[in-house]
Amino acid sequence: MSDDTPLGLMFGLLIVLVICSAFFSSSETGMMSINRYRLAHRANAGERGAKRVMKLLSRPDRLLGVILIGNNLVNNLAASIATLVAIHFFGDVSGPAVATAVLTIVVLIFGEVMPKTFAAVKPDKIAFPASYVLAPMLKILHPLVWAVNGIANTLLRLVGIKNIEGGAANLTRDELRTVVHEAGTMIPRRHQAMLISILDLENVTVNDIMVPRHEIVGLDLEQDIDTLLAQIRSSQHTRIPVYKGDINNIIGILHLRNAARVMSKPEITKSSIIQEAREPYFIPESTPLHTQLLNFQQQKRRIGIVVDEYGDVQGLATLEDILEEIVGEFTTDVAGTHQEIHVQDDGSYIIEGTANIREINKVLGWQLPTSGPKTLNGLILEHLESFPDAATCLQVGSIRIEIISIKDNLITSARCWQAIRRAWSNDG
């Protein structure tokens, strides 16, 4: 130690060992922090570096084994050399203490905190280059890694951890929804809304989006032929249910294209209408939308009659209704589409009692509960637990509701507004 040359070599070796410690520390954090789904995408695209990193991550016990073996070797070697250098300057008594204090600070800053922080922020910039070194190291040190992992994995099995293989964990629907929300500007807002709607299809049933029974426009064969023809000519729908006397006695679905053939005949009869009608397709009201979407595709259908558990007709559902749950309304004329909602000058809304709650929430951005009744009339009755008089007021969440008119045991209209916004307008 009296010669300056070996002392200089030791200082140089210490610097190299601290750099090696930084490499192993950053490699550990970078490998564990890398986005597995982005990595899988790049690997599927044929990127060699991504495939190499994925192979290393497939066995995290081996990867961590080789990293920690290398890190501990360089740190222990650095500690030994630092002790020898410190003894040279401070003697046998104070040297080890000085070496421990100085090396701890140096390794903590330059070998741990800085490299790990950088790797956590930029894992791709560390993981990919590090894989060129770690892959051959894993082969060279395989016997030592195997022995260390064998002991560690045995102890892990004693505490119930048996599966040690890595890879991206399967995402639940709620987790995937969070991923979509956190995509930010990487996915346009419109596309985010569509993806979220697709994920929510499983939580929505046909009963939630169907046209209610009392709103179904169909051909009643008990009416005279002139009335039926007038209905066909003035129909705004492409497909019309055909029934006899009562909607529960449905016979088929008439497409207007086929109706044109009926009307072109010299003699038009009810039998010719029945012949052109396609047999009805029935849907249980509790069918989830994602299932019904597949059923429409498999059955080559675009419209179905929704029935309850007793076989009574509850409404009508179309393929367009399901698609609108994903992409939104096909028309931008909200006032024409949602005729049950009327905007008032004071910012409130006059809403018909038959209005669907989910439609109200979508149009007005409210959060009325959808787990119970499907219509505003049903929601009011559920909260009041009795049939109210006109001018009765109630509040559901942040929405205030004032009953305006009642007819035949049905709340036909109510004034609704958000309580907070209404208070602001009054203060102004």
Coordinates of C-alpha atoms in Angstrom, one line a residue:
M1 CA 0.0 0.0 0.0
S2 CA 3.0 2.3 0.1
D3 CA 3.0 2.5 -3.7
D4 CA 0.7 5.0 -5.3
T5 CA 0.0 2.6 -8.3
P6 CA -1.9 -0.1 -6.5
L7 CA -3.8 2.5 -4.4
G8 CA -4.9 4.2 -7.6
L9 CA -6.0 0.9 -9.0
M10 CA -8.1 0.3 -5.9
F11 CA -9.8 3.6 -6.3
G12 CA -10.5 2.8 -10.0
L13 CA -11.8 -0.6 -9.1
L14 CA -14.1 0.9 -6.5
I15 CA -15.6 3.2 -9.1
V16 CA -16.1 0.3 -11.4
L17 CA -17.8 -1.8 -8.7
V18 CA -20.1 1.1 -7.8
I19 CA -21.0 1.4 -11.5
C20 CA -21.7 -2.4 -11.5
S21 CA -23.8 -2.0 -8.4
A22 CA -25.8 0.7 -10.1
F23 CA -26.3 -1.6 -13.1
F24 CA -27.7 -4.5 -11.1
S25 CA -29.9 -2.2 -9.0
S26 CA -31.3 -0.4 -12.0
S27 CA -31.8 -3.8 -13.9
E28 CA -33.8 -5.2 -11.0
T29 CA -36.1 -2.2 -10.9
G30 CA -36.3 -1.8 -14.7
M31 CA -37.2 -5.4 -15.2
M32 CA -39.8 -5.5 -12.5
S33 CA -41.3 -2.1 -13.5
I34 CA -41.6 -2.6 -17.3
N35 CA -45.1 -2.5 -18.7
R36 CA -45.8 -6.2 -19.4
Y37 CA -48.7 -5.5 -21.9
R38 CA -46.6 -3.1 -24.0
L39 CA -43.7 -5.6 -23.8
A40 CA -46.0 -8.4 -25.0
H41 CA -47.1 -6.2 -27.9
R42 CA -43.6 -5.4 -28.9
A43 CA -42.6 -9.1 -28.6
N44 CA -45.6 -10.1 -30.8
A45 CA -44.4 -7.6 -33.3
G46 CA -41.2 -9.5 -33.6
E47 CA -38.8 -7.2 -31.6
R48 CA -35.9 -9.3 -30.4
G49 CA -35.1 -7.2 -27.4
A50 CA -38.7 -7.6 -26.2
K51 CA -38.6 -11.3 -26.7
R52 CA -35.4 -11.6 -24.7
V53 CA -36.8 -9.5 -21.8
M54 CA -40.0 -11.6 -21.8
K55 CA -38.0 -14.8 -21.6
L56 CA -36.1 -13.4 -18.6
L57 CA -39.3 -12.3 -16.9
S58 CA -40.9 -15.7 -17.5
R59 CA -38.9 -17.0 -14.5
P60 CA -38.6 -14.0 -12.1
D61 CA -36.9 -16.2 -9.5
R62 CA -34.0 -16.9 -11.8
L63 CA -33.8 -13.3 -13.0
L64 CA -33.8 -11.9 -9.5
G65 CA -31.3 -14.7 -8.5
V66 CA -28.7 -13.7 -11.1
I67 CA -29.2 -9.9 -10.4
L68 CA -28.9 -10.3 -6.6
I69 CA -25.9 -12.6 -6.9
G70 CA -24.1 -10.1 -9.0
N71 CA -25.2 -7.2 -6.9
N72 CA -24.1 -8.8 -3.6
L73 CA -20.7 -9.9 -5.1
V74 CA -19.8 -6.4 -6.3
N75 CA -21.0 -4.7 -3.1
N76 CA -19.1 -7.1 -0.9
L77 CA -16.0 -6.8 -3.0
A78 CA -16.4 -3.0 -2.9
A79 CA -16.7 -3.1 0.9
S80 CA -13.5 -5.2 1.2
I81 CA -11.5 -2.9 -1.1
A82 CA -12.9 0.2 0.7
T83 CA -11.8 -1.2 4.0
L84 CA -8.3 -1.8 2.8
V85 CA -8.1 1.8 1.4
A86 CA -9.5 3.2 4.7
I87 CA -7.1 1.3 6.8
H88 CA -4.2 2.7 4.8
F89 CA -5.3 6.3 5.5
F90 CA -7.0 6.0 9.0
G91 CA -5.4 2.9 10.6
D92 CA -6.7 -0.4 11.7
V93 CA -9.1 1.0 14.3
S94 CA -10.8 3.8 12.5
G95 CA -10.4 2.5 9.0
P96 CA -13.3 0.0 8.9
A97 CA -15.8 2.4 10.5
V98 CA -14.8 5.2 8.0
A99 CA -15.0 2.7 5.1
T100 CA -18.5 1.5 6.2
A101 CA -19.9 5.1 6.5
V102 CA -18.4 6.4 3.3
L103 CA -19.2 3.4 1.2
T104 CA -22.8 3.2 2.5
I105 CA -23.5 6.8 1.4
V106 CA -21.8 6.3 -2.0
V107 CA -23.6 3.0 -2.7
L108 CA -26.9 4.4 -1.4
I109 CA -26.8 7.4 -3.7
F110 CA -25.0 6.2 -6.7
G111 CA -25.6 2.5 -6.6
E112 CA -29.2 2.4 -5.3
V113 CA -31.4 5.5 -5.2
M114 CA -30.3 7.2 -8.4
P115 CA -30.3 4.1 -10.7
K116 CA -33.5 2.7 -9.3
T117 CA -35.3 6.0 -9.6
F118 CA -34.2 6.3 -13.2
A119 CA -35.2 2.7 -13.9
A120 CA -38.6 3.2 -12.3
V121 CA -39.3 6.3 -14.5
K122 CA -37.7 4.8 -17.7
P123 CA -37.9 1.0 -17.4
D124 CA -37.6 0.4 -21.1
K125 CA -34.3 2.3 -21.4
I126 CA -32.8 0.0 -18.7
A127 CA -34.5 -3.4 -19.2
F128 CA -33.7 -3.8 -22.9
P129 CA -29.9 -3.0 -22.7
A130 CA -29.6 -4.9 -19.5
S131 CA -31.0 -8.0 -21.1
Y132 CA -27.9 -8.3 -23.3
V133 CA -25.8 -8.7 -20.1
L134 CA -28.2 -10.6 -17.9
A135 CA -29.1 -13.4 -20.4
P136 CA -25.5 -14.6 -20.8
M137 CA -24.8 -14.1 -17.1
L138 CA -27.8 -16.4 -16.3
K139 CA -26.2 -19.1 -18.4
I140 CA -22.8 -18.7 -16.9
L141 CA -24.0 -18.6 -13.3
H142 CA -26.8 -21.2 -13.8
P143 CA -25.5 -23.7 -11.3
L144 CA -25.2 -21.1 -8.6
V145 CA -28.5 -19.5 -9.5
W146 CA -30.2 -23.0 -9.5
A147 CA -28.8 -23.7 -6.0
V148 CA -29.9 -20.4 -4.6
N149 CA -33.4 -20.6 -6.2
G150 CA -33.8 -24.2 -5.1
I151 CA -33.4 -23.2 -1.4
A152 CA -35.5 -20.0 -1.7
N153 CA -38.3 -21.7 -3.7
T154 CA -38.4 -24.5 -1.1
L155 CA -38.9 -22.0 1.7
L156 CA -41.6 -20.2 -0.4
R157 CA -43.5 -23.4 -0.8
L158 CA -43.6 -23.7 3.0
V159 CA -45.6 -20.4 3.1
G160 CA -48.0 -21.4 0.3
I161 CA -46.3 -19.9 -2.7
K162 CA -46.1 -22.6 -5.4
N163 CA -46.4 -20.8 -8.7
I164 CA -43.3 -18.7 -9.4
E165 CA -43.7 -18.3 -13.1
G166 CA -44.0 -14.7 -14.3
G167 CA -45.9 -13.1 -17.1
A168 CA -48.7 -10.5 -17.3
A169 CA -51.6 -11.3 -15.0
N170 CA -55.1 -11.6 -16.5
L171 CA -57.0 -8.3 -16.2
T172 CA -60.5 -8.3 -14.7
R173 CA -63.2 -6.2 -16.4
D174 CA -62.9 -3.4 -13.8
E175 CA -59.1 -3.4 -14.1
L176 CA -59.4 -3.1 -17.9
R177 CA -61.8 -0.3 -17.5
T178 CA -59.2 1.5 -15.3
V179 CA -56.6 0.9 -18.0
V180 CA -58.8 2.5 -20.6
H181 CA -59.5 5.5 -18.4
E182 CA -55.8 6.0 -17.7
A183 CA -54.9 5.8 -21.4
G184 CA -55.4 9.5 -21.5
T185 CA -54.8 11.1 -24.9
M186 CA -53.3 7.8 -26.3
I187 CA -57.0 6.7 -26.9
P188 CA -59.4 9.4 -28.1
R189 CA -62.2 10.2 -25.6
R190 CA -64.8 8.9 -28.0
H191 CA -63.1 5.6 -28.4
Q192 CA -62.7 5.3 -24.6
A193 CA -66.4 5.8 -24.2
M194 CA -67.0 3.0 -26.8
L195 CA -64.6 0.6 -25.1
I196 CA -66.2 1.3 -21.7
S197 CA -69.6 0.7 -23.2
I198 CA -68.5 -2.7 -24.5
L199 CA -67.2 -3.7 -21.1
D200 CA -70.5 -2.7 -19.6
L201 CA -72.6 -4.8 -21.9
E202 CA -72.4 -7.7 -19.5
N203 CA -74.0 -5.6 -16.8
V204 CA -76.9 -4.4 -18.9
T205 CA -79.8 -6.7 -19.9
V206 CA -82.3 -6.6 -22.7
N207 CA -84.9 -5.4 -20.3
D208 CA -82.9 -2.2 -19.8
I209 CA -82.8 -1.1 -23.5
M210 CA -86.0 -2.5 -24.9
V211 CA -88.9 -0.5 -26.3
P212 CA -91.7 -1.0 -23.7
R213 CA -94.7 -3.0 -24.5
H214 CA -97.1 0.1 -24.5
E215 CA -94.8 1.8 -27.1
I216 CA -94.7 -1.0 -29.6
V217 CA -96.2 0.0 -32.9
G218 CA -97.6 -3.1 -34.7
L219 CA -100.3 -4.4 -37.1
D220 CA -103.4 -5.8 -35.3
L221 CA -105.0 -8.2 -37.7
E222 CA -108.4 -7.7 -36.1
Q223 CA -108.4 -4.2 -37.7
D224 CA -109.7 -3.8 -41.3
I225 CA -107.4 -4.1 -44.2
D226 CA -107.5 -0.3 -45.1
T227 CA -106.3 0.6 -41.6
L228 CA -103.5 -1.9 -41.9
L229 CA -102.4 -0.6 -45.2
A230 CA -102.4 3.0 -43.9
Q231 CA -100.2 1.9 -41.0
I232 CA -97.8 0.2 -43.4
R233 CA -97.6 3.3 -45.6
S234 CA -97.0 5.7 -42.6
S235 CA -94.7 3.4 -40.6
Q236 CA -91.4 5.0 -39.5
H237 CA -90.0 1.5 -38.7
T238 CA -88.4 -1.0 -41.1
R239 CA -89.8 -4.0 -39.3
I240 CA -93.3 -4.1 -37.8
P241 CA -94.7 -6.8 -35.4
V242 CA -97.9 -8.5 -36.6
Y243 CA -100.3 -9.7 -34.0
K244 CA -104.0 -10.6 -33.5
G245 CA -106.0 -8.9 -30.9
D246 CA -103.3 -8.7 -28.3
I247 CA -99.6 -8.2 -28.5
N248 CA -99.1 -11.5 -26.6
N249 CA -100.6 -13.2 -29.6
I250 CA -97.9 -12.2 -32.0
I251 CA -97.7 -13.9 -35.3
G252 CA -94.6 -12.5 -37.0
I253 CA -92.4 -9.6 -38.0
L254 CA -93.2 -7.9 -41.3
H255 CA -90.3 -6.2 -43.2
L256 CA -91.4 -3.2 -45.2
R257 CA -89.5 -4.6 -48.2
N258 CA -91.8 -7.6 -48.1
A259 CA -94.8 -5.4 -47.4
A260 CA -94.1 -3.7 -50.8
R261 CA -94.7 -7.0 -52.5
V262 CA -98.0 -7.4 -50.7
M263 CA -99.1 -3.9 -51.7
S264 CA -98.2 -4.5 -55.3
K265 CA -100.6 -7.4 -55.6
P266 CA -104.0 -6.8 -57.2
E267 CA -105.9 -8.1 -54.2
I268 CA -104.5 -7.4 -50.7
T269 CA -105.6 -9.7 -47.9
K270 CA -104.6 -10.3 -44.3
S271 CA -103.4 -13.8 -45.3
S272 CA -100.9 -12.3 -47.8
I273 CA -99.6 -10.1 -44.9
I274 CA -99.2 -13.1 -42.7
Q275 CA -97.4 -15.0 -45.5
E276 CA -94.8 -12.2 -45.9
A277 CA -94.2 -11.9 -42.2
R278 CA -91.3 -13.8 -40.7
E279 CA -91.8 -15.9 -37.6
P280 CA -91.1 -14.0 -34.4
Y281 CA -87.9 -14.3 -32.5
F282 CA -88.3 -14.2 -28.7
I283 CA -85.8 -13.0 -26.2
P284 CA -85.8 -13.6 -22.4
E285 CA -85.9 -10.2 -20.6
S286 CA -82.9 -11.1 -18.4
T287 CA -80.5 -11.8 -21.3
P288 CA -77.3 -9.7 -21.0
L289 CA -76.6 -7.5 -24.0
H290 CA -73.3 -9.0 -24.9
T291 CA -75.0 -12.4 -25.2
Q292 CA -77.9 -11.0 -27.2
L293 CA -75.5 -9.3 -29.6
L294 CA -74.0 -12.7 -30.4
N295 CA -77.5 -14.3 -30.6
F296 CA -78.6 -11.7 -33.2
Q297 CA -75.5 -12.4 -35.2
Q298 CA -75.9 -16.2 -35.0
Q299 CA -79.7 -16.1 -35.7
K300 CA -79.3 -13.5 -38.5
R301 CA -81.8 -11.3 -36.8
R302 CA -82.2 -7.6 -36.2
I303 CA -85.3 -7.5 -34.0
G304 CA -86.6 -9.7 -31.2
I305 CA -89.7 -9.8 -28.9
V306 CA -88.8 -9.6 -25.2
V307 CA -90.8 -11.9 -23.0
D308 CA -90.8 -12.4 -19.2
E309 CA -90.7 -15.8 -17.4
Y310 CA -94.4 -16.3 -18.0
G311 CA -94.1 -15.8 -21.7
D312 CA -95.9 -12.4 -21.7
V313 CA -94.5 -9.8 -24.1
Q314 CA -92.6 -7.0 -22.2
G315 CA -91.2 -5.1 -25.1
L316 CA -89.1 -5.1 -28.3
A317 CA -85.4 -5.0 -28.8
T318 CA -83.4 -4.4 -31.9
L319 CA -79.8 -4.8 -33.0
E320 CA -79.6 -1.0 -33.3
D321 CA -80.6 -0.6 -29.7
I322 CA -77.6 -2.7 -28.6
L323 CA -75.2 -0.9 -31.0
E324 CA -76.4 2.5 -29.6
E325 CA -75.3 1.3 -26.2
I326 CA -71.7 1.0 -27.7
V327 CA -71.4 3.9 -30.1
G328 CA -74.2 6.2 -28.8
E329 CA -77.2 7.6 -30.6
F330 CA -77.2 7.3 -34.4
T331 CA -78.7 10.8 -34.6
T332 CA -77.5 14.1 -33.3
D333 CA -81.0 15.4 -32.9
V334 CA -81.4 14.8 -29.2
A335 CA -84.6 16.7 -28.9
G336 CA -86.1 14.6 -31.7
T337 CA -84.8 11.3 -30.3
H338 CA -85.6 11.9 -26.6
Q339 CA -89.1 13.3 -26.9
E340 CA -89.9 12.4 -23.3
I341 CA -87.4 15.0 -22.0
H342 CA -88.2 18.7 -22.3
V343 CA -85.8 21.4 -21.3
Q344 CA -87.3 24.4 -19.4
D345 CA -86.1 28.0 -19.3
D346 CA -85.0 27.8 -15.6
G347 CA -82.7 24.8 -16.3
S348 CA -85.1 22.1 -15.1
Y349 CA -86.5 19.3 -17.2
I350 CA -90.1 18.1 -17.7
I351 CA -89.8 14.4 -18.0
E352 CA -92.5 11.9 -18.8
G353 CA -93.1 9.2 -16.3
T354 CA -92.5 6.5 -18.9
A355 CA -89.0 7.7 -19.7
N356 CA -86.3 5.1 -19.2
I357 CA -83.9 6.0 -16.3
R358 CA -80.8 4.8 -18.2
E359 CA -81.8 7.2 -21.1
I360 CA -82.3 10.0 -18.7
N361 CA -78.8 9.4 -17.2
K362 CA -77.2 9.3 -20.6
V363 CA -78.8 12.4 -22.0
L364 CA -78.5 14.5 -18.9
G365 CA -75.4 13.1 -17.3
W366 CA -77.2 12.2 -14.1
Q367 CA -76.6 9.3 -11.8
L368 CA -80.1 8.1 -11.0
P369 CA -80.1 4.4 -9.7
T370 CA -80.7 1.8 -12.4
S371 CA -80.6 -1.4 -10.4
G372 CA -84.3 -1.2 -9.5
P373 CA -87.2 0.3 -11.6
K374 CA -86.6 1.0 -15.2
T375 CA -88.8 4.1 -15.6
L376 CA -89.1 7.4 -13.8
N377 CA -92.6 6.5 -12.7
G378 CA -91.3 3.3 -11.1
L379 CA -88.4 5.1 -9.4
I380 CA -90.7 7.6 -7.8
L381 CA -93.1 5.0 -6.6
E382 CA -90.3 2.9 -5.1
H383 CA -88.9 5.9 -3.1
L384 CA -92.4 7.1 -1.9
E385 CA -93.6 3.5 -1.2
S386 CA -97.2 4.7 -1.9
F387 CA -99.1 6.3 -4.7
P388 CA -98.6 10.0 -4.4
D389 CA -100.8 13.1 -5.0
A390 CA -99.8 15.7 -7.6
A391 CA -97.3 18.3 -6.5
T392 CA -95.5 15.8 -4.2
C393 CA -91.7 16.5 -4.1
L394 CA -88.8 14.1 -3.3
Q395 CA -85.1 13.9 -3.8
V396 CA -83.2 11.0 -5.2
G397 CA -79.5 11.4 -4.7
S398 CA -78.7 14.9 -6.0
I399 CA -81.8 15.0 -8.2
R400 CA -85.0 16.7 -7.0
I401 CA -88.3 15.6 -8.5
E402 CA -91.6 17.4 -8.4
I403 CA -94.6 15.4 -9.6
I404 CA -96.7 17.5 -12.0
S405 CA -99.5 15.2 -13.3
I406 CA -101.0 11.8 -12.6
K407 CA -103.4 9.8 -14.7
D408 CA -104.8 6.3 -14.3
N409 CA -102.4 5.4 -11.5
L410 CA -99.5 6.5 -13.6
I411 CA -97.2 9.5 -13.0
T412 CA -97.3 11.0 -16.4
S413 CA -94.9 13.9 -15.9
A414 CA -92.5 15.3 -13.4
R415 CA -90.2 18.3 -13.1
C416 CA -86.6 17.3 -12.4
W417 CA -83.4 19.2 -11.7
Q418 CA -80.1 18.9 -9.9
A419 CA -80.4 20.3 -6.4
I420 CA -77.0 22.0 -6.4
R421 CA -77.4 23.7 -9.7
R422 CA -80.8 24.8 -8.9
A423 CA -79.6 26.4 -5.6
W424 CA -76.9 28.2 -7.5
S425 CA -79.4 29.7 -10.0
N426 CA -81.6 30.8 -7.1
D427 CA -78.6 32.6 -5.4
G428 CA -77.9 34.4 -8.6

